[in-house]
mmCIF file of C-alpha atoms in Angstrom:
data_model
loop_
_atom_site.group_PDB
_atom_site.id
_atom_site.type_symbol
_atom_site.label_atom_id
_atom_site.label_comp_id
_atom_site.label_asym_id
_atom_site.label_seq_id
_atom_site.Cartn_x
_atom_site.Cartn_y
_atom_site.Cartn_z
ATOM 1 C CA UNK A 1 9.355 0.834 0.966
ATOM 2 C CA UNK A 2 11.353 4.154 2.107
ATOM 3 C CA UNK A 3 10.735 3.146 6.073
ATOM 4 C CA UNK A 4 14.280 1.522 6.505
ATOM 5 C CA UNK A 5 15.925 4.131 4.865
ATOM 6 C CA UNK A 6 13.807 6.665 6.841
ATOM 7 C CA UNK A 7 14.725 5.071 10.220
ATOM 8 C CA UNK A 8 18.744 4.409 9.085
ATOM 9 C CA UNK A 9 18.247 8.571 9.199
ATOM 10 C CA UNK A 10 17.248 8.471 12.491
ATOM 11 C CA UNK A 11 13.293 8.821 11.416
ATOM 12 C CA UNK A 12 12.075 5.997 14.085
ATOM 13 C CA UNK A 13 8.206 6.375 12.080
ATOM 14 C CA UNK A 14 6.453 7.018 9.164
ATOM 15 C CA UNK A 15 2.993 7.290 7.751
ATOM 16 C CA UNK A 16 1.233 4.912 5.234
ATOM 17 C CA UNK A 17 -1.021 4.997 3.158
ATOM 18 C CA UNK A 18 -1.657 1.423 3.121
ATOM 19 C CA UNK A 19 -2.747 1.567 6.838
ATOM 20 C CA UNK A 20 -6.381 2.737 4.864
ATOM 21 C CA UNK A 21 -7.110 -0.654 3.698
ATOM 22 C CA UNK A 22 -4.605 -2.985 4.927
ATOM 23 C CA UNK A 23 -3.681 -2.003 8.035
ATOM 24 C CA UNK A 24 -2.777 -5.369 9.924
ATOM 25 C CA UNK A 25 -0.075 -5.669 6.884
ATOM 26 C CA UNK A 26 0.801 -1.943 7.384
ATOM 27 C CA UNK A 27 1.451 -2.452 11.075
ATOM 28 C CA UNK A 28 3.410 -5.758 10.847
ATOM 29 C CA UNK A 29 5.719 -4.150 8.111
ATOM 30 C CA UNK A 30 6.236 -1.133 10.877
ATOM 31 C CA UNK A 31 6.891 -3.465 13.802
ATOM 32 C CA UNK A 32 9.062 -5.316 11.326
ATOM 33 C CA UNK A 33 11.161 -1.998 10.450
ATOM 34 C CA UNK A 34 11.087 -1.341 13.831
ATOM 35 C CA UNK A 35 12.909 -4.501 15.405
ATOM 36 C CA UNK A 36 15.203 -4.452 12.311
ATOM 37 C CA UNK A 37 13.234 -8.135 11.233
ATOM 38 C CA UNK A 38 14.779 -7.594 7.728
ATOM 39 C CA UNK A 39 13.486 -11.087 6.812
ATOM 40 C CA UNK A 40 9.835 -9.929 7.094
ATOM 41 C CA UNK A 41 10.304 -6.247 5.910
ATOM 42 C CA UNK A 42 11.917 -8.166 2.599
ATOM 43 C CA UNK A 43 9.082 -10.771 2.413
ATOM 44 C CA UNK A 44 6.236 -7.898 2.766
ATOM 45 C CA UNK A 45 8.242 -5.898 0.090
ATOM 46 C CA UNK A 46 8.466 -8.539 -2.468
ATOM 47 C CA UNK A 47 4.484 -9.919 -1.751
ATOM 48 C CA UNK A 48 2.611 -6.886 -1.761
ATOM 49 C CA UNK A 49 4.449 -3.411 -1.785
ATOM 50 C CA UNK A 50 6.635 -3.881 -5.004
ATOM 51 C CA UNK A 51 3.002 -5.167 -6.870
ATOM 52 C CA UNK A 52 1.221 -2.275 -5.356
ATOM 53 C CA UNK A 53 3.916 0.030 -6.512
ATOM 54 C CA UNK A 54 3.871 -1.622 -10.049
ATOM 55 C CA UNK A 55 0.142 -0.418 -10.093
ATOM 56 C CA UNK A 56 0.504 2.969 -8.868
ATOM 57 C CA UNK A 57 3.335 3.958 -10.860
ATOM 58 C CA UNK A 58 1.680 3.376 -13.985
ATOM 59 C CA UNK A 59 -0.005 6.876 -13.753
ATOM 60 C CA UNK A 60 0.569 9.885 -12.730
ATOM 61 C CA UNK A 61 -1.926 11.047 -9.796
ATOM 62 C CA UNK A 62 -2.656 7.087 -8.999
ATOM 63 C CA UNK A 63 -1.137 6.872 -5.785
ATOM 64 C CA UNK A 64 -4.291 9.229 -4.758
ATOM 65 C CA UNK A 65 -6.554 6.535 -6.585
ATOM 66 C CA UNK A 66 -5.156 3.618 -5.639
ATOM 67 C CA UNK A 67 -5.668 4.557 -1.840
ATOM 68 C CA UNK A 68 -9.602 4.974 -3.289
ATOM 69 C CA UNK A 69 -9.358 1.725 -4.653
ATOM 70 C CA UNK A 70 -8.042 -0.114 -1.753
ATOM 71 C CA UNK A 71 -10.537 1.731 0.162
ATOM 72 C CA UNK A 72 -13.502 0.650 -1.736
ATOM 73 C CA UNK A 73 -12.387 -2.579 -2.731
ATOM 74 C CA UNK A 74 -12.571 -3.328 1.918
ATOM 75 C CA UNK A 75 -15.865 -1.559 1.793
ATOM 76 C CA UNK A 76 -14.915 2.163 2.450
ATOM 77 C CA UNK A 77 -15.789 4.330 -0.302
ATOM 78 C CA UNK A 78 -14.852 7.514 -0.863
ATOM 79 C CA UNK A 79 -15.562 8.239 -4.328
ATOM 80 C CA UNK A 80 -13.579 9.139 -7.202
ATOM 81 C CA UNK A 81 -10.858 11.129 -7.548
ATOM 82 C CA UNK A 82 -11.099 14.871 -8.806
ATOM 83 C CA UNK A 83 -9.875 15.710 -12.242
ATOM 84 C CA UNK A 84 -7.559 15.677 -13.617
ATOM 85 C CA UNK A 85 -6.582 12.697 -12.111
ATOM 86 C CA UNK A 86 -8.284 9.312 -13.079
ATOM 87 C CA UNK A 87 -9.322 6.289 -11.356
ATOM 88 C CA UNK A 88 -7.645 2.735 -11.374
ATOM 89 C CA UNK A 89 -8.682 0.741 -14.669
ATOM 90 C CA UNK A 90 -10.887 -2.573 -13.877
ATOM 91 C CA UNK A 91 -8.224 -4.501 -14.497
ATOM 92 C CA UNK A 92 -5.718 -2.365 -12.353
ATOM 93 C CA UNK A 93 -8.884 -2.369 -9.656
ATOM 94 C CA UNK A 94 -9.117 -6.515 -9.924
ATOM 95 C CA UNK A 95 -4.966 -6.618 -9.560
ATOM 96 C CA UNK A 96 -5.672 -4.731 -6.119
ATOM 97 C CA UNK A 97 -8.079 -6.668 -5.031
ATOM 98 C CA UNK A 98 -6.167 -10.015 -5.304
ATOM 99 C CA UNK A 99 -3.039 -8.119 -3.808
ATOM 100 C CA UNK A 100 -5.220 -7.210 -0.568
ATOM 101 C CA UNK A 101 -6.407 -10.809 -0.292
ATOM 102 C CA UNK A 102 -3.545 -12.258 -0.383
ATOM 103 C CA UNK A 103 -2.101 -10.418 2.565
ATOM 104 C CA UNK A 104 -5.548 -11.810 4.685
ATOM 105 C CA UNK A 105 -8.254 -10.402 6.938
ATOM 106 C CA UNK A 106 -7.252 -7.179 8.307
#
């Protein structure tokens, strides 16, 4: 969500997290940034990042597990986090998953 801002600084990339589990919607939100195609950057925001956000703000130390989550929910597990953070709740976990089906294969 920072990418635009990033590049109006003169930062022409940036790194995702997202890119671990979605990364045909991570790429087409770059390329988006990139050719200034505000229409799709704000369409991507509104369908999946501000959701995701709502998720990973909840906790503190969940935007470590929800990169687990998203990993494991595409069939790349790598376990659970460390304490003293905690993992994503079922029902945070089943919020995920319909967020990352709803943006397609990847």
């Amino acid at each position: 969500v920072y990418a635009a801002a990033y590049k109006a600084l003169g930062v022409p990339v940036y790194s995702s997290a997202v890119f671990n589990f979605i990364p045909k919607t991570a790429m087409a939100f770059y390329e988006a940034i990139a050719k200034d195609d505000h229409a799709t950057v704000g369409r991507l925001i509104d369908e999946f990042f501000l959701p995701y956000l709502n998720i990973r703000n909840r906790r503190a130390g969940y935007a470590v597990s929800i990169v687990k989550a998203g990993a494991k929910l595409v069939g790349h597990d790598a376990g659970p986090v460390r304490a003293p953070l905690v993992d994503l709740t079922e029902e945070e976990v089943a919020q995920l998953d319909v967020l990352i089906r709803k943006m397609g294969p990847q």
